[in-house]
Amino acid sequence: MHGGVKFYRGSAAAARSYVEADHSRGDDYYLAEGSGVAEHYAVNVSGDGTVIDRRPDLDGPTYEKWVAGYDVSTGQPKGRLRDDDRALRFVEVVVNGPKTWSLAAALHPDLAAAYEAAQTRAAEEVIGWVAQHATTRVGPRGRQVQVPVEKIEAAVVRHYTSRAGDPHRHLHVQINARVHAAGAWRGLHSVGVVDSIEALNGIGHAAVMCDPEFRTALAEHGYTLDDSGEIQQLAPYAGRFSQRTSQINRNVDRYEAAWRTEHPGEEPGPKLRQSWDRRAWADARPDKVVPADGVDLVTRWNVELHDLGFRLPIEPVEVRATTIGRLRRDAAVDLVLTRLGAKRSAWNAADIRGEVEKLIPAVGIIADRAARTELAEDLTARAVACCRPLRERGDVPDHIRNLTSDRVLDVEAKLIDAIATRVLQPVQRPGRITNSDHLDAAQRAVVAALAGDAGLLVIEGAAGTGKTTTLAAARAALDAQYRRLLVVTPTLKAAQAARQQVGTDAFSAAWLIHQNGFRWDQDGHWSRINLAREQINVAARLSPGDVLLIDEAGMLDQDTARALFAIADRACATVALLGDRHQLPAVGRGGLLDIAARWTPPTAHLELESVHRFVDPEYADLSLKMREGDHPADVFDALLERGLISVHATDVERTAALADIGAASEDLIIADTREQVGALNAAIRDHRQPRDERNGEPVTRSGERIGLGDRVATRRNDRELGVANRDVWTVAGIGDDGSLLVTGRAGQRELPAAYADRHVELAFASTVYGAQGETVDSAHLVVGETTGAASAYVAMTRGRHSNVAHMVADSVEDAREQWAGVFSRNRADLGPGHAATRVDEDIERYGTRALAHSESLQAAALTDGLAERPRRLEERQPLSTPPRGQGIGR
């Protein structure tokens, strides 16, 4: 189970219409006669425990009432209800599993029954966990506190197939936004649910993965699971089903986009959508055969698997499980905290629970719900006890990430010590730098500092300020002194570009620290082998007077940064950090550039000021405003006037427009997530490749079809093959076995079928992390709900001639509001010190956790009959800005 929390706002009738129309013919086949559109649960939480009550199913009318916030049995509203389109109706998470589980269920009715029962138990666990940990906020604005809920309601919408009619068993678990607490119906604190997503995903996955009934059913049919949970015998065939599902969905989206163009302001009805479904199915299949009903559909699944080469296992296999008693709980807790620390600076108990729930099935435990839950809760409690609070106070809400570990704190402390020691060395610049007439004043100052003598330099520059030109001049100045400029970057791809453009040695940071004896594993354990100088690769050796320049330093994690400083300290080399704090942060614990900027004196902190990249000088000024996040509404209006904002009525129309652009040009198209990028890639490819050219093209394990002329990216470094992660290539040949011949900037490469199947993807569009460092003629940004300030700034500065933001909005005013929201989102992980200040900010924004003795007072204070708050009661409420404890960062 993976994914995020989705919010549903707006019309209850629209939610009902969507749910009723979202069942395919396969769903109708599986659902019993008289089944409602959703299962209904009510959960009561008290000192005696949690009671989950399965209520009668919701049909269309009662589901609509439930969404709107009414008690479906009495018809009474749950408190004071909002009726505007922005009102939150419910939050949703999805309980699903690997595609192969659904394929196996399609083949074996008894296995399907076991899987369905396990999913039901998983949904109940998720609902129960939410009820036990959800809160609502009570009190006057500015003085609100969070109190636990006493009652929630949930709806579960069950699907057996995907929208395209392929096997895809999944449950939509919807938590109603009206909850009961402190004597009244109130609004759910939805942020708390979002911050608990790791626990919800972990519980949903482990509840099925560890289910004895489901695992026994799999083993009886001869199926075994790999480490990720995929059924090994079916995994090679899942990609074909995923590819067809994706194709059918894109066909429907294409029909809808064309229809909306011809019928502006209208909405398609259920019958029209059903006709699109049937047409899309036919268009996606060479035989054009559309199953007439669910029985026919299931038969076709079985036939297709057989035609792909799948044969049912002959013999059952043994269920092999690790007993709970064999698990070393102290070692498990240490591993959980190490994994969390490798990914982030701070966490909450829900993050711990999520990591625990990943660990339990990974070590092979199969156990009933009670035993697994006891183990998970015990490991979580032990891990929480081993954490260090960032703020030592008893009123921090559970969802706020206030926990860290001694190791995380130690790494940042040692990094700060290394920086603080280096800044004590004064900056000494050399005499006149020759051959610098092509540089501006700020660039010459940077070259002089790099060619001089310093312990640490921090060099910042906006996008397009000529960092590559400056480094090339610095390399020449250092060469003249018989000194070496060694550039390291966060990625191998960036290192290759630096080597080519700057003309100096350049390596990935991971390669350099590995050559110098540092070792780490996928869980986050670090160690160092003490190597003599002659044991280190010659290219990785630093000498006194050398300059170790860390490019894109803002994207470097703290563990790698600490290792690089240790290498430079041992060699007595200068360290220079080059980057931009306004561009993309590290994936994990970052903040190197921010920490160094705080400690570095002005003489060692230089800024590249003039933007040279853009053809339009006025756009250069706009880019600097985007960098600072200043006056986003004014920037939006200026971009709109230049034709650089494109507002689309729906997402399908935006995708169709971008597919046209991608098919007709080499423009760079950028989106937030890999899911968005994957959808855009496939849509663009549909526009570029005629259907009759697709026979014999390989389909990757992720379900992407690869053909001649396609632009693809390699997604895993492989020195033997000569490819780097995110290298972009064009397919020039396809072998009979699925191997690929590709060409790119680095020349020609042959990719074996196994590598192509797992590590090659279409690259007509890119994530923003894949686009950073690129410079093109024109770029396009897909602005979504998760787009943040750094992502927008990076994406809107890739194109020399134009950079267009594509938004889905009801009006220009709505788009302007969305744009302003983008530049208010910045959740970069800048280390535990910064995380501590974020705890204070979150408490200020969301309120403190109510202490047990004050909850009844809060409830009394908020009753409708209390017209005026007594003075002595007011004084007992938490302050709007609570006193800060002596925790981390003080």
Coordinates of N, CA and C in Angstrom, one line a residue, residues 547-646:
V547 N 41.3 22.7 -4.5 CA 40.0 23.2 -4.2 C 38.9 22.1 -4.4
L548 N 38.3 21.7 -3.4 CA 37.1 20.8 -3.5 C 35.9 21.6 -3.6
L549 N 35.3 21.7 -4.8 CA 34.1 22.5 -5.1 C 32.9 21.5 -5.1
I550 N 32.0 21.8 -4.2 CA 30.7 21.0 -4.2 C 29.6 21.8 -4.9
D551 N 29.3 21.3 -6.1 CA 28.3 22.0 -6.9 C 26.9 21.5 -6.5
E552 N 25.9 22.4 -6.7 CA 24.5 22.1 -6.3 C 24.6 21.6 -4.8
A553 N 25.3 22.4 -4.0 CA 25.5 22.0 -2.6 C 24.2 22.0 -1.8
G554 N 23.2 22.7 -2.2 CA 22.0 22.7 -1.5 C 21.3 21.3 -1.6
M555 N 21.6 20.5 -2.6 CA 21.0 19.2 -2.8 C 21.7 18.1 -2.1
L556 N 22.8 18.4 -1.4 CA 23.6 17.4 -0.7 C 23.1 17.0 0.7
D557 N 23.0 15.8 1.0 CA 22.5 15.4 2.3 C 23.7 15.5 3.3
Q558 N 23.3 15.6 4.6 CA 24.3 15.9 5.7 C 25.3 14.8 5.8
D559 N 25.0 13.5 5.7 CA 25.9 12.5 5.9 C 27.0 12.6 4.8
T560 N 26.6 12.8 3.6 CA 27.6 12.9 2.5 C 28.5 14.2 2.7
A561 N 27.8 15.2 3.1 CA 28.6 16.5 3.3 C 29.6 16.3 4.4
R562 N 29.3 15.7 5.5 CA 30.2 15.4 6.6 C 31.4 14.6 6.1
A563 N 31.2 13.6 5.2 CA 32.2 12.8 4.7 C 33.2 13.6 3.8
L564 N 32.6 14.5 3.0 CA 33.4 15.4 2.1 C 34.3 16.3 2.9
F565 N 33.7 16.9 4.0 CA 34.5 17.8 4.8 C 35.7 17.0 5.5
A566 N 35.4 15.8 5.9 CA 36.5 15.0 6.5 C 37.6 14.7 5.5
I567 N 37.3 14.4 4.3 CA 38.3 14.2 3.2 C 39.1 15.5 3.0
A568 N 38.4 16.6 2.9 CA 39.1 17.9 2.7 C 40.0 18.2 3.9
D569 N 39.5 18.0 5.1 CA 40.3 18.3 6.3 C 41.6 17.5 6.3
R570 N 41.5 16.2 6.0 CA 42.7 15.3 6.0 C 43.7 15.8 5.0
A571 N 43.2 16.4 3.8 CA 44.2 16.8 2.8 C 44.6 18.3 2.9
C572 N 44.0 19.0 3.8 CA 44.2 20.5 4.0 C 43.9 21.2 2.7
A573 N 42.7 20.8 2.1 CA 42.3 21.5 0.9 C 41.2 22.5 1.2
T574 N 41.0 23.4 0.3 CA 39.9 24.4 0.4 C 38.6 23.7 0.0
V575 N 37.5 24.1 0.7 CA 36.2 23.6 0.4 C 35.4 24.8 -0.1
A576 N 34.8 24.7 -1.3 CA 33.9 25.7 -1.8 C 32.5 25.1 -2.1
L577 N 31.5 25.8 -1.6 CA 30.1 25.3 -1.8 C 29.5 26.2 -2.8
L578 N 29.0 25.7 -3.9 CA 28.3 26.4 -4.9 C 26.9 26.0 -5.0
G579 N 25.9 26.9 -5.0 CA 24.6 26.5 -5.1 C 23.6 27.7 -5.0
D580 N 22.4 27.3 -4.7 CA 21.3 28.4 -4.5 C 20.3 27.8 -3.5
R581 N 20.2 28.5 -2.4 CA 19.2 28.0 -1.4 C 17.8 28.1 -1.8
H582 N 17.5 28.8 -2.9 CA 16.1 28.9 -3.4 C 15.8 27.8 -4.4
Q583 N 16.8 27.0 -4.8 CA 16.5 25.9 -5.7 C 16.3 24.6 -4.9
L584 N 16.3 23.5 -5.6 CA 15.8 22.3 -4.9 C 16.7 21.9 -3.8
P585 N 16.1 21.4 -2.7 CA 16.8 20.9 -1.5 C 17.2 19.5 -1.7
A586 N 17.9 19.0 -0.7 CA 18.3 17.6 -0.6 C 17.1 16.7 -0.5
V587 N 17.2 15.5 -1.0 CA 16.2 14.4 -0.7 C 16.6 13.8 0.6
G588 N 16.1 14.2 1.7 CA 16.5 13.7 3.0 C 17.0 14.9 3.8
R589 N 18.0 14.6 4.7 CA 18.5 15.6 5.6 C 19.4 16.5 4.9
G590 N 19.0 17.7 4.6 CA 19.9 18.7 3.9 C 20.2 19.9 4.8
G591 N 20.3 21.0 4.2 CA 20.6 22.2 4.9 C 22.0 22.6 4.9
L592 N 22.9 21.9 4.2 CA 24.3 22.3 4.2 C 24.6 23.7 3.8
L593 N 24.0 24.2 2.7 CA 24.2 25.5 2.2 C 23.7 26.5 3.2
D594 N 22.5 26.2 3.8 CA 21.9 27.2 4.8 C 22.8 27.3 6.0
I595 N 23.3 26.2 6.5 CA 24.2 26.2 7.7 C 25.5 26.9 7.4
A596 N 26.1 26.6 6.3 CA 27.3 27.3 5.9 C 27.1 28.8 5.7
A597 N 26.0 29.2 5.1 CA 25.7 30.6 4.9 C 25.6 31.4 6.3
R598 N 25.1 30.7 7.3 CA 24.9 31.3 8.6 C 26.3 31.5 9.3
W599 N 27.2 30.6 9.0 CA 28.5 30.7 9.7 C 29.6 31.4 9.0
T600 N 29.4 31.6 7.7 CA 30.5 32.2 6.9 C 30.5 33.7 6.9
P601 N 31.6 34.3 7.2 CA 31.7 35.8 7.2 C 31.5 36.4 5.8
P602 N 31.2 37.6 5.6 CA 30.9 38.2 4.3 C 32.0 38.1 3.3
T603 N 33.3 38.1 3.8 CA 34.4 38.0 2.9 C 34.5 36.6 2.2
A604 N 33.9 35.6 2.8 CA 33.9 34.3 2.2 C 32.6 33.9 1.6
H605 N 31.6 34.8 1.6 CA 30.3 34.5 1.1 C 30.0 35.4 -0.1
L606 N 30.1 34.8 -1.3 CA 30.0 35.6 -2.5 C 28.7 35.3 -3.2
E607 N 28.3 36.3 -4.0 CA 27.0 36.1 -4.7 C 27.2 36.5 -6.2
L608 N 26.8 35.6 -7.1 CA 26.7 35.9 -8.5 C 25.4 36.6 -8.8
E609 N 25.4 37.8 -9.3 CA 24.3 38.6 -9.3 C 23.6 38.8 -10.6
S610 N 24.3 38.9 -11.7 CA 23.7 39.2 -13.0 C 23.2 37.9 -13.7
V611 N 21.9 38.0 -14.1 CA 21.3 36.8 -14.8 C 21.6 37.0 -16.3
H612 N 22.2 36.0 -16.9 CA 22.6 36.1 -18.3 C 21.8 35.1 -19.2
R613 N 21.1 34.2 -18.6 CA 20.5 33.1 -19.4 C 19.4 33.5 -20.4
F614 N 18.5 34.5 -20.0 CA 17.3 34.7 -20.7 C 17.4 35.7 -21.8
V615 N 16.7 35.5 -22.9 CA 16.7 36.4 -24.0 C 16.1 37.7 -23.6
D616 N 15.0 37.7 -22.8 CA 14.3 38.8 -22.4 C 14.8 39.3 -21.1
P617 N 15.4 40.5 -21.0 CA 16.0 41.1 -19.8 C 14.9 41.3 -18.7
E618 N 13.7 41.6 -19.1 CA 12.6 41.8 -18.1 C 12.3 40.5 -17.5
Y619 N 12.4 39.4 -18.3 CA 12.1 38.1 -17.7 C 13.1 37.7 -16.6
A620 N 14.4 38.1 -16.9 CA 15.4 37.9 -15.9 C 15.0 38.5 -14.5
D621 N 14.5 39.7 -14.6 CA 14.0 40.4 -13.3 C 12.9 39.6 -12.7
L622 N 12.0 39.1 -13.5 CA 10.9 38.3 -13.0 C 11.4 37.0 -12.3
S623 N 12.4 36.5 -12.9 CA 12.9 35.2 -12.3 C 13.5 35.5 -11.0
L624 N 14.1 36.6 -10.8 CA 14.7 37.0 -9.4 C 13.5 37.2 -8.4
K625 N 12.4 37.7 -8.9 CA 11.3 37.8 -8.0 C 10.7 36.5 -7.6
M626 N 10.7 35.6 -8.6 CA 10.2 34.2 -8.2 C 11.2 33.5 -7.3
R627 N 12.5 33.8 -7.4 CA 13.5 33.2 -6.5 C 13.2 33.6 -5.1
E628 N 12.9 34.9 -4.9 CA 12.7 35.4 -3.5 C 11.3 35.2 -3.0
G629 N 10.4 34.8 -4.0 CA 9.0 34.6 -3.6 C 8.3 35.9 -3.3
D630 N 8.8 37.0 -3.8 CA 8.2 38.3 -3.5 C 7.0 38.6 -4.5
H631 N 5.9 39.1 -3.9 CA 4.8 39.5 -4.6 C 4.3 38.5 -5.7
P632 N 4.0 37.3 -5.3 CA 3.6 36.3 -6.3 C 2.5 36.7 -7.2
A633 N 1.5 37.4 -6.7 CA 0.3 37.8 -7.5 C 0.7 38.8 -8.6
D634 N 1.7 39.7 -8.3 CA 2.1 40.6 -9.3 C 3.0 39.9 -10.4
V635 N 3.8 38.9 -9.9 CA 4.5 38.1 -10.9 C 3.6 37.3 -11.8
F636 N 2.5 36.8 -11.2 CA 1.6 36.0 -12.0 C 1.0 36.9 -13.1
D637 N 0.6 38.1 -12.7 CA 0.0 39.1 -13.7 C 1.0 39.4 -14.8
A638 N 2.3 39.6 -14.4 CA 3.3 39.9 -15.4 C 3.5 38.7 -16.4
L639 N 3.5 37.5 -15.8 CA 3.6 36.3 -16.7 C 2.4 36.1 -17.6
L640 N 1.2 36.4 -17.0 CA 0.0 36.2 -17.8 C 0.0 37.2 -19.0
E641 N 0.5 38.4 -18.7 CA 0.6 39.4 -19.8 C 1.5 39.0 -20.9
R642 N 2.6 38.3 -20.6 CA 3.5 37.8 -21.6 C 3.1 36.5 -22.2
G643 N 1.9 36.0 -21.8 CA 1.5 34.7 -22.4 C 2.2 33.5 -21.8
L644 N 2.7 33.6 -20.6 CA 3.5 32.5 -20.0 C 2.7 31.8 -18.9
I645 N 1.4 32.1 -18.8 CA 0.5 31.4 -18.0 C -0.6 30.8 -18.9
S646 N -0.8 29.5 -18.8 CA -1.8 28.8 -19.6 C -2.8 28.2 -18.7

